[in-house]
Amino acid sequence: MVSAQALYGGLLSVVLVQRVAELRLARRNEARARALGAQEFGARHYPLFFVIHGTWLLMWFLEAFRRGPHLACGWQLWLGVFIAAEALRYGSIATLGPAWNTRILVVPGAAPVARGPYRWLRHPNYVAVVLELAALPLVFGAWHTALVIGLANLVLLLGVRIPTEMRALQWAGSVAPRQP
């Protein structure tokens, strides 16, 4: 039998370690990209992701803690979705290699990646994060967190981040502009 407290603490620890390691990797990749002449786009909205992700960590922790914590009905499904999202996210990071970053950094003339999960999805990392932000809280029945943070993240991704990224790639000559 899986202990809710052990899973709760274990998943929180894993996510915290992941985020710190990813930020370190992003910093290294940022330095490399800037050395290659990368231009940054969307710097103004970048801090909003820290607010959303930080709030997500705090909210699902507190919401689950307030409830017990205990495992939600169907928790295995949500844990499976979370694990699949992690696999997609790390597959995306591995595929992009040194080009992966938490910022939108574009090296002029760099060819867009079309291998790995990018063969099937234009933004697999974002799909993974959307799934991750919803699934992990739902393991513990923290549906308020899944709903509020999931919607906030989706609005930021669809309304700001992805359009900014597409403009950046057009600027770099990596993708064709949209046809009217």
JSON list of C-alpha atoms in Angstrom, two decimals:
[
{"chain": "A", "resi": 1, "resn": "MET", "atom": "CA", "xyz": [0.00, 0.00, 0.00]},
{"chain": "A", "resi": 2, "resn": "VAL", "atom": "CA", "xyz": [1.30, 3.44, -0.92]},
{"chain": "A", "resi": 3, "resn": "SER", "atom": "CA", "xyz": [1.50, 5.95, 1.90]},
{"chain": "A", "resi": 4, "resn": "ALA", "atom": "CA", "xyz": [-0.03, 9.30, 0.99]},
{"chain": "A", "resi": 5, "resn": "GLN", "atom": "CA", "xyz": [2.50, 11.11, 3.16]},
{"chain": "A", "resi": 6, "resn": "ALA", "atom": "CA", "xyz": [5.47, 9.34, 1.56]},
{"chain": "A", "resi": 7, "resn": "LEU", "atom": "CA", "xyz": [4.18, 10.00, -1.95]},
{"chain": "A", "resi": 8, "resn": "TYR", "atom": "CA", "xyz": [3.36, 13.58, -1.03]},
{"chain": "A", "resi": 9, "resn": "GLY", "atom": "CA", "xyz": [6.82, 14.31, 0.36]},
{"chain": "A", "resi": 10, "resn": "GLY", "atom": "CA", "xyz": [8.58, 12.32, -2.34]},
{"chain": "A", "resi": 11, "resn": "LEU", "atom": "CA", "xyz": [6.85, 14.06, -5.23]},
{"chain": "A", "resi": 12, "resn": "LEU", "atom": "CA", "xyz": [7.33, 17.49, -3.70]},
{"chain": "A", "resi": 13, "resn": "SER", "atom": "CA", "xyz": [11.03, 16.77, -3.23]},
{"chain": "A", "resi": 14, "resn": "VAL", "atom": "CA", "xyz": [11.43, 15.43, -6.76]},
{"chain": "A", "resi": 15, "resn": "VAL", "atom": "CA", "xyz": [9.74, 18.47, -8.29]},
{"chain": "A", "resi": 16, "resn": "LEU", "atom": "CA", "xyz": [11.82, 20.91, -6.22]},
{"chain": "A", "resi": 17, "resn": "VAL", "atom": "CA", "xyz": [15.07, 19.17, -7.20]},
{"chain": "A", "resi": 18, "resn": "GLN", "atom": "CA", "xyz": [13.98, 19.08, -10.85]},
{"chain": "A", "resi": 19, "resn": "ARG", "atom": "CA", "xyz": [13.17, 22.78, -10.94]},
{"chain": "A", "resi": 20, "resn": "VAL", "atom": "CA", "xyz": [16.50, 23.79, -9.40]},
{"chain": "A", "resi": 21, "resn": "ALA", "atom": "CA", "xyz": [18.43, 21.51, -11.78]},
{"chain": "A", "resi": 22, "resn": "GLU", "atom": "CA", "xyz": [16.45, 22.82, -14.77]},
{"chain": "A", "resi": 23, "resn": "LEU", "atom": "CA", "xyz": [17.15, 26.45, -13.85]},
{"chain": "A", "resi": 24, "resn": "ARG", "atom": "CA", "xyz": [20.87, 25.67, -13.64]},
{"chain": "A", "resi": 25, "resn": "LEU", "atom": "CA", "xyz": [20.77, 23.94, -17.02]},
{"chain": "A", "resi": 26, "resn": "ALA", "atom": "CA", "xyz": [18.82, 26.87, -18.48]},
{"chain": "A", "resi": 27, "resn": "ARG", "atom": "CA", "xyz": [21.47, 29.31, -17.22]},
{"chain": "A", "resi": 28, "resn": "ARG", "atom": "CA", "xyz": [24.26, 27.29, -18.85]},
{"chain": "A", "resi": 29, "resn": "ASN", "atom": "CA", "xyz": [22.30, 27.04, -22.09]},
{"chain": "A", "resi": 30, "resn": "GLU", "atom": "CA", "xyz": [21.48, 30.75, -21.95]},
{"chain": "A", "resi": 31, "resn": "ALA", "atom": "CA", "xyz": [25.17, 31.68, -21.73]},
{"chain": "A", "resi": 32, "resn": "ARG", "atom": "CA", "xyz": [25.93, 29.43, -24.72]},
{"chain": "A", "resi": 33, "resn": "ALA", "atom": "CA", "xyz": [23.05, 30.86, -26.77]},
{"chain": "A", "resi": 34, "resn": "ARG", "atom": "CA", "xyz": [24.01, 34.45, -26.02]},
{"chain": "A", "resi": 35, "resn": "ALA", "atom": "CA", "xyz": [27.61, 33.67, -27.05]},
{"chain": "A", "resi": 36, "resn": "LEU", "atom": "CA", "xyz": [26.16, 32.54, -30.40]},
{"chain": "A", "resi": 37, "resn": "GLY", "atom": "CA", "xyz": [24.30, 35.85, -30.80]},
{"chain": "A", "resi": 38, "resn": "ALA", "atom": "CA", "xyz": [20.89, 34.80, -29.47]},
{"chain": "A", "resi": 39, "resn": "GLN", "atom": "CA", "xyz": [18.24, 37.45, -29.13]},
{"chain": "A", "resi": 40, "resn": "GLU", "atom": "CA", "xyz": [15.81, 37.20, -26.21]},
{"chain": "A", "resi": 41, "resn": "PHE", "atom": "CA", "xyz": [12.09, 37.65, -26.72]},
{"chain": "A", "resi": 42, "resn": "GLY", "atom": "CA", "xyz": [9.37, 37.83, -24.08]},
{"chain": "A", "resi": 43, "resn": "ALA", "atom": "CA", "xyz": [11.60, 38.91, -21.20]},
{"chain": "A", "resi": 44, "resn": "ARG", "atom": "CA", "xyz": [8.72, 40.94, -19.74]},
{"chain": "A", "resi": 45, "resn": "HIS", "atom": "CA", "xyz": [6.42, 37.94, -19.34]},
{"chain": "A", "resi": 46, "resn": "TYR", "atom": "CA", "xyz": [9.16, 35.55, -18.15]},
{"chain": "A", "resi": 47, "resn": "PRO", "atom": "CA", "xyz": [8.74, 36.37, -14.41]},
{"chain": "A", "resi": 48, "resn": "LEU", "atom": "CA", "xyz": [5.07, 35.38, -14.65]},
{"chain": "A", "resi": 49, "resn": "PHE", "atom": "CA", "xyz": [6.12, 31.76, -15.09]},
{"chain": "A", "resi": 50, "resn": "PHE", "atom": "CA", "xyz": [7.98, 31.92, -11.77]},
{"chain": "A", "resi": 51, "resn": "VAL", "atom": "CA", "xyz": [4.85, 33.30, -10.14]},
{"chain": "A", "resi": 52, "resn": "ILE", "atom": "CA", "xyz": [2.64, 30.58, -11.66]},
{"chain": "A", "resi": 53, "resn": "HIS", "atom": "CA", "xyz": [5.01, 27.70, -10.96]},
{"chain": "A", "resi": 54, "resn": "GLY", "atom": "CA", "xyz": [5.89, 28.92, -7.46]},
{"chain": "A", "resi": 55, "resn": "THR", "atom": "CA", "xyz": [2.21, 29.40, -6.65]},
{"chain": "A", "resi": 56, "resn": "TRP", "atom": "CA", "xyz": [1.49, 25.93, -8.06]},
{"chain": "A", "resi": 57, "resn": "LEU", "atom": "CA", "xyz": [4.04, 24.32, -5.75]},
{"chain": "A", "resi": 58, "resn": "LEU", "atom": "CA", "xyz": [2.71, 26.18, -2.74]},
{"chain": "A", "resi": 59, "resn": "MET", "atom": "CA", "xyz": [-0.99, 25.73, -3.59]},
{"chain": "A", "resi": 60, "resn": "TRP", "atom": "CA", "xyz": [-1.03, 21.98, -4.21]},
{"chain": "A", "resi": 61, "resn": "PHE", "atom": "CA", "xyz": [1.13, 21.45, -1.13]},
{"chain": "A", "resi": 62, "resn": "LEU", "atom": "CA", "xyz": [-1.19, 23.54, 1.07]},
{"chain": "A", "resi": 63, "resn": "GLU", "atom": "CA", "xyz": [-4.42, 22.29, -0.49]},
{"chain": "A", "resi": 64, "resn": "ALA", "atom": "CA", "xyz": [-3.35, 18.66, -0.13]},
{"chain": "A", "resi": 65, "resn": "PHE", "atom": "CA", "xyz": [-1.97, 19.26, 3.37]},
{"chain": "A", "resi": 66, "resn": "ARG", "atom": "CA", "xyz": [-5.24, 20.89, 4.43]},
{"chain": "A", "resi": 67, "resn": "ARG", "atom": "CA", "xyz": [-7.12, 17.80, 3.22]},
{"chain": "A", "resi": 68, "resn": "GLY", "atom": "CA", "xyz": [-4.97, 15.34, 5.09]},
{"chain": "A", "resi": 69, "resn": "PRO", "atom": "CA", "xyz": [-2.97, 14.66, 2.86]},
{"chain": "A", "resi": 70, "resn": "HIS", "atom": "CA", "xyz": [-4.58, 11.61, 1.36]},
{"chain": "A", "resi": 71, "resn": "LEU", "atom": "CA", "xyz": [-4.64, 10.11, -2.08]},
{"chain": "A", "resi": 72, "resn": "ALA", "atom": "CA", "xyz": [-7.57, 11.04, -4.27]},
{"chain": "A", "resi": 73, "resn": "CYS", "atom": "CA", "xyz": [-9.89, 8.56, -5.84]},
{"chain": "A", "resi": 74, "resn": "GLY", "atom": "CA", "xyz": [-8.20, 7.52, -9.09]},
{"chain": "A", "resi": 75, "resn": "TRP", "atom": "CA", "xyz": [-4.83, 8.84, -7.92]},
{"chain": "A", "resi": 76, "resn": "GLN", "atom": "CA", "xyz": [-3.03, 6.15, -9.95]},
{"chain": "A", "resi": 77, "resn": "LEU", "atom": "CA", "xyz": [-4.42, 7.62, -13.17]},
{"chain": "A", "resi": 78, "resn": "TRP", "atom": "CA", "xyz": [-3.22, 11.13, -12.27]},
{"chain": "A", "resi": 79, "resn": "LEU", "atom": "CA", "xyz": [0.17, 9.83, -11.19]},
{"chain": "A", "resi": 80, "resn": "GLY", "atom": "CA", "xyz": [0.43, 8.03, -14.54]},
{"chain": "A", "resi": 81, "resn": "VAL", "atom": "CA", "xyz": [-0.44, 11.25, -16.40]},
{"chain": "A", "resi": 82, "resn": "PHE", "atom": "CA", "xyz": [2.18, 13.11, -14.34]},
{"chain": "A", "resi": 83, "resn": "ILE", "atom": "CA", "xyz": [4.84, 10.49, -15.12]},
{"chain": "A", "resi": 84, "resn": "ALA", "atom": "CA", "xyz": [3.95, 10.54, -18.83]},
{"chain": "A", "resi": 85, "resn": "ALA", "atom": "CA", "xyz": [4.15, 14.36, -18.80]},
{"chain": "A", "resi": 86, "resn": "GLU", "atom": "CA", "xyz": [7.57, 14.16, -17.16]},
{"chain": "A", "resi": 87, "resn": "ALA", "atom": "CA", "xyz": [8.74, 11.71, -19.84]},
{"chain": "A", "resi": 88, "resn": "LEU", "atom": "CA", "xyz": [7.50, 14.04, -22.59]},
{"chain": "A", "resi": 89, "resn": "ARG", "atom": "CA", "xyz": [9.10, 17.06, -20.93]},
{"chain": "A", "resi": 90, "resn": "TYR", "atom": "CA", "xyz": [12.46, 15.40, -20.47]},
{"chain": "A", "resi": 91, "resn": "GLY", "atom": "CA", "xyz": [12.27, 13.97, -23.98]},
{"chain": "A", "resi": 92, "resn": "SER", "atom": "CA", "xyz": [11.75, 17.53, -25.22]},
{"chain": "A", "resi": 93, "resn": "ILE", "atom": "CA", "xyz": [14.65, 18.85, -23.15]},
{"chain": "A", "resi": 94, "resn": "ALA", "atom": "CA", "xyz": [16.95, 16.06, -24.36]},
{"chain": "A", "resi": 95, "resn": "THR", "atom": "CA", "xyz": [15.93, 16.60, -27.98]},
{"chain": "A", "resi": 96, "resn": "LEU", "atom": "CA", "xyz": [16.66, 20.33, -27.83]},
{"chain": "A", "resi": 97, "resn": "GLY", "atom": "CA", "xyz": [19.93, 19.72, -26.00]},
{"chain": "A", "resi": 98, "resn": "PRO", "atom": "CA", "xyz": [21.86, 22.98, -25.53]},
{"chain": "A", "resi": 99, "resn": "ALA", "atom": "CA", "xyz": [19.10, 24.90, -27.32]},
{"chain": "A", "resi": 100, "resn": "TRP", "atom": "CA", "xyz": [16.61, 24.17, -24.50]},
{"chain": "A", "resi": 101, "resn": "ASN", "atom": "CA", "xyz": [15.88, 27.06, -22.21]},
{"chain": "A", "resi": 102, "resn": "THR", "atom": "CA", "xyz": [13.23, 28.51, -19.95]},
{"chain": "A", "resi": 103, "resn": "ARG", "atom": "CA", "xyz": [13.63, 31.79, -21.82]},
{"chain": "A", "resi": 104, "resn": "ILE", "atom": "CA", "xyz": [12.86, 32.48, -25.47]},
{"chain": "A", "resi": 105, "resn": "LEU", "atom": "CA", "xyz": [16.37, 32.77, -26.89]},
{"chain": "A", "resi": 106, "resn": "VAL", "atom": "CA", "xyz": [16.71, 32.54, -30.64]},
{"chain": "A", "resi": 107, "resn": "VAL", "atom": "CA", "xyz": [19.94, 32.30, -32.59]},
{"chain": "A", "resi": 108, "resn": "PRO", "atom": "CA", "xyz": [19.42, 33.95, -36.00]},
{"chain": "A", "resi": 109, "resn": "GLY", "atom": "CA", "xyz": [19.19, 31.38, -38.79]},
{"chain": "A", "resi": 110, "resn": "ALA", "atom": "CA", "xyz": [19.08, 28.38, -36.46]},
{"chain": "A", "resi": 111, "resn": "ALA", "atom": "CA", "xyz": [16.99, 25.60, -37.94]},
{"chain": "A", "resi": 112, "resn": "PRO", "atom": "CA", "xyz": [13.93, 24.57, -35.95]},
{"chain": "A", "resi": 113, "resn": "VAL", "atom": "CA", "xyz": [14.13, 21.15, -34.31]},
{"chain": "A", "resi": 114, "resn": "ALA", "atom": "CA", "xyz": [12.01, 18.55, -36.10]},
{"chain": "A", "resi": 115, "resn": "ARG", "atom": "CA", "xyz": [13.06, 15.33, -34.37]},
{"chain": "A", "resi": 116, "resn": "GLY", "atom": "CA", "xyz": [12.05, 13.55, -31.17]},
{"chain": "A", "resi": 117, "resn": "PRO", "atom": "CA", "xyz": [8.67, 14.70, -29.87]},
{"chain": "A", "resi": 118, "resn": "TYR", "atom": "CA", "xyz": [8.94, 17.78, -32.13]},
{"chain": "A", "resi": 119, "resn": "ARG", "atom": "CA", "xyz": [8.15, 15.48, -35.07]},
{"chain": "A", "resi": 120, "resn": "TRP", "atom": "CA", "xyz": [4.57, 15.24, -33.82]},
{"chain": "A", "resi": 121, "resn": "LEU", "atom": "CA", "xyz": [4.03, 18.31, -31.67]},
{"chain": "A", "resi": 122, "resn": "ARG", "atom": "CA", "xyz": [5.09, 21.89, -32.21]},
{"chain": "A", "resi": 123, "resn": "HIS", "atom": "CA", "xyz": [5.37, 22.60, -28.47]},
{"chain": "A", "resi": 124, "resn": "PRO", "atom": "CA", "xyz": [5.75, 19.25, -26.64]},
{"chain": "A", "resi": 125, "resn": "ASN", "atom": "CA", "xyz": [7.37, 20.84, -23.58]},
{"chain": "A", "resi": 126, "resn": "TYR", "atom": "CA", "xyz": [4.36, 23.12, -23.11]},
{"chain": "A", "resi": 127, "resn": "VAL", "atom": "CA", "xyz": [1.95, 20.20, -23.51]},
{"chain": "A", "resi": 128, "resn": "ALA", "atom": "CA", "xyz": [3.91, 18.35, -20.84]},
{"chain": "A", "resi": 129, "resn": "VAL", "atom": "CA", "xyz": [3.84, 21.30, -18.43]},
{"chain": "A", "resi": 130, "resn": "VAL", "atom": "CA", "xyz": [0.08, 21.75, -18.88]},
{"chain": "A", "resi": 131, "resn": "LEU", "atom": "CA", "xyz": [-0.43, 18.07, -18.04]},
{"chain": "A", "resi": 132, "resn": "GLU", "atom": "CA", "xyz": [2.03, 18.21, -15.16]},
{"chain": "A", "resi": 133, "resn": "LEU", "atom": "CA", "xyz": [0.45, 21.27, -13.53]},
{"chain": "A", "resi": 134, "resn": "ALA", "atom": "CA", "xyz": [-2.97, 19.59, -13.59]},
{"chain": "A", "resi": 135, "resn": "ALA", "atom": "CA", "xyz": [-2.06, 15.97, -12.83]},
{"chain": "A", "resi": 136, "resn": "LEU", "atom": "CA", "xyz": [0.20, 16.30, -9.79]},
{"chain": "A", "resi": 137, "resn": "PRO", "atom": "CA", "xyz": [-2.31, 18.22, -7.65]},
{"chain": "A", "resi": 138, "resn": "LEU", "atom": "CA", "xyz": [-5.05, 15.79, -8.70]},
{"chain": "A", "resi": 139, "resn": "VAL", "atom": "CA", "xyz": [-3.07, 12.87, -7.24]},
{"chain": "A", "resi": 140, "resn": "PHE", "atom": "CA", "xyz": [-3.97, 14.39, -3.87]},
{"chain": "A", "resi": 141, "resn": "GLY", "atom": "CA", "xyz": [-7.42, 15.74, -4.81]},
{"chain": "A", "resi": 142, "resn": "ALA", "atom": "CA", "xyz": [-6.17, 19.33, -4.99]},
{"chain": "A", "resi": 143, "resn": "TRP", "atom": "CA", "xyz": [-8.54, 20.20, -7.81]},
{"chain": "A", "resi": 144, "resn": "HIS", "atom": "CA", "xyz": [-8.67, 23.92, -6.96]},
{"chain": "A", "resi": 145, "resn": "THR", "atom": "CA", "xyz": [-4.94, 24.15, -7.64]},
{"chain": "A", "resi": 146, "resn": "ALA", "atom": "CA", "xyz": [-5.22, 22.10, -10.82]},
{"chain": "A", "resi": 147, "resn": "LEU", "atom": "CA", "xyz": [-8.01, 24.34, -12.09]},
{"chain": "A", "resi": 148, "resn": "VAL", "atom": "CA", "xyz": [-6.74, 27.78, -11.09]},
{"chain": "A", "resi": 149, "resn": "ILE", "atom": "CA", "xyz": [-3.06, 27.29, -11.89]},
{"chain": "A", "resi": 150, "resn": "GLY", "atom": "CA", "xyz": [-3.82, 25.18, -14.95]},
{"chain": "A", "resi": 151, "resn": "LEU", "atom": "CA", "xyz": [-5.99, 27.92, -16.42]},
{"chain": "A", "resi": 152, "resn": "ALA", "atom": "CA", "xyz": [-3.53, 30.69, -15.54]},
{"chain": "A", "resi": 153, "resn": "ASN", "atom": "CA", "xyz": [-0.71, 28.75, -17.17]},
{"chain": "A", "resi": 154, "resn": "LEU", "atom": "CA", "xyz": [-2.79, 27.98, -20.25]},
{"chain": "A", "resi": 155, "resn": "VAL", "atom": "CA", "xyz": [-3.77, 31.64, -20.67]},
{"chain": "A", "resi": 156, "resn": "LEU", "atom": "CA", "xyz": [-0.12, 32.69, -20.40]},
{"chain": "A", "resi": 157, "resn": "LEU", "atom": "CA", "xyz": [1.03, 29.99, -22.82]},
{"chain": "A", "resi": 158, "resn": "LEU", "atom": "CA", "xyz": [-1.65, 30.47, -25.47]},
{"chain": "A", "resi": 159, "resn": "GLY", "atom": "CA", "xyz": [-2.09, 34.21, -25.11]},
{"chain": "A", "resi": 160, "resn": "VAL", "atom": "CA", "xyz": [1.51, 35.34, -24.67]},
{"chain": "A", "resi": 161, "resn": "ARG", "atom": "CA", "xyz": [4.27, 32.75, -24.67]},
{"chain": "A", "resi": 162, "resn": "ILE", "atom": "CA", "xyz": [3.55, 30.73, -27.81]},
{"chain": "A", "resi": 163, "resn": "PRO", "atom": "CA", "xyz": [2.71, 33.78, -29.97]},
{"chain": "A", "resi": 164, "resn": "THR", "atom": "CA", "xyz": [5.92, 35.46, -28.72]},
{"chain": "A", "resi": 165, "resn": "GLU", "atom": "CA", "xyz": [7.93, 32.35, -29.48]},
{"chain": "A", "resi": 166, "resn": "MET", "atom": "CA", "xyz": [6.47, 32.09, -32.98]},
{"chain": "A", "resi": 167, "resn": "ARG", "atom": "CA", "xyz": [7.31, 35.77, -33.68]},
{"chain": "A", "resi": 168, "resn": "ALA", "atom": "CA", "xyz": [10.84, 35.13, -32.42]},
{"chain": "A", "resi": 169, "resn": "LEU", "atom": "CA", "xyz": [11.26, 32.16, -34.74]},
{"chain": "A", "resi": 170, "resn": "GLN", "atom": "CA", "xyz": [9.92, 34.20, -37.66]},
{"chain": "A", "resi": 171, "resn": "TRP", "atom": "CA", "xyz": [12.40, 36.98, -36.80]},
{"chain": "A", "resi": 172, "resn": "ALA", "atom": "CA", "xyz": [15.22, 34.43, -36.87]},
{"chain": "A", "resi": 173, "resn": "GLY", "atom": "CA", "xyz": [14.03, 33.02, -40.18]},
{"chain": "A", "resi": 174, "resn": "SER", "atom": "CA", "xyz": [13.38, 29.63, -38.57]},
{"chain": "A", "resi": 175, "resn": "VAL", "atom": "CA", "xyz": [9.70, 29.41, -39.50]},
{"chain": "A", "resi": 176, "resn": "ALA", "atom": "CA", "xyz": [7.61, 30.88, -42.27]},
{"chain": "A", "resi": 177, "resn": "PRO", "atom": "CA", "xyz": [5.28, 33.71, -41.29]},
{"chain": "A", "resi": 178, "resn": "ARG", "atom": "CA", "xyz": [1.58, 32.95, -40.98]},
{"chain": "A", "resi": 179, "resn": "GLN", "atom": "CA", "xyz": [-0.50, 33.44, -44.07]},
{"chain": "A", "resi": 180, "resn": "PRO", "atom": "CA", "xyz": [-3.57, 35.71, -43.66]}
]
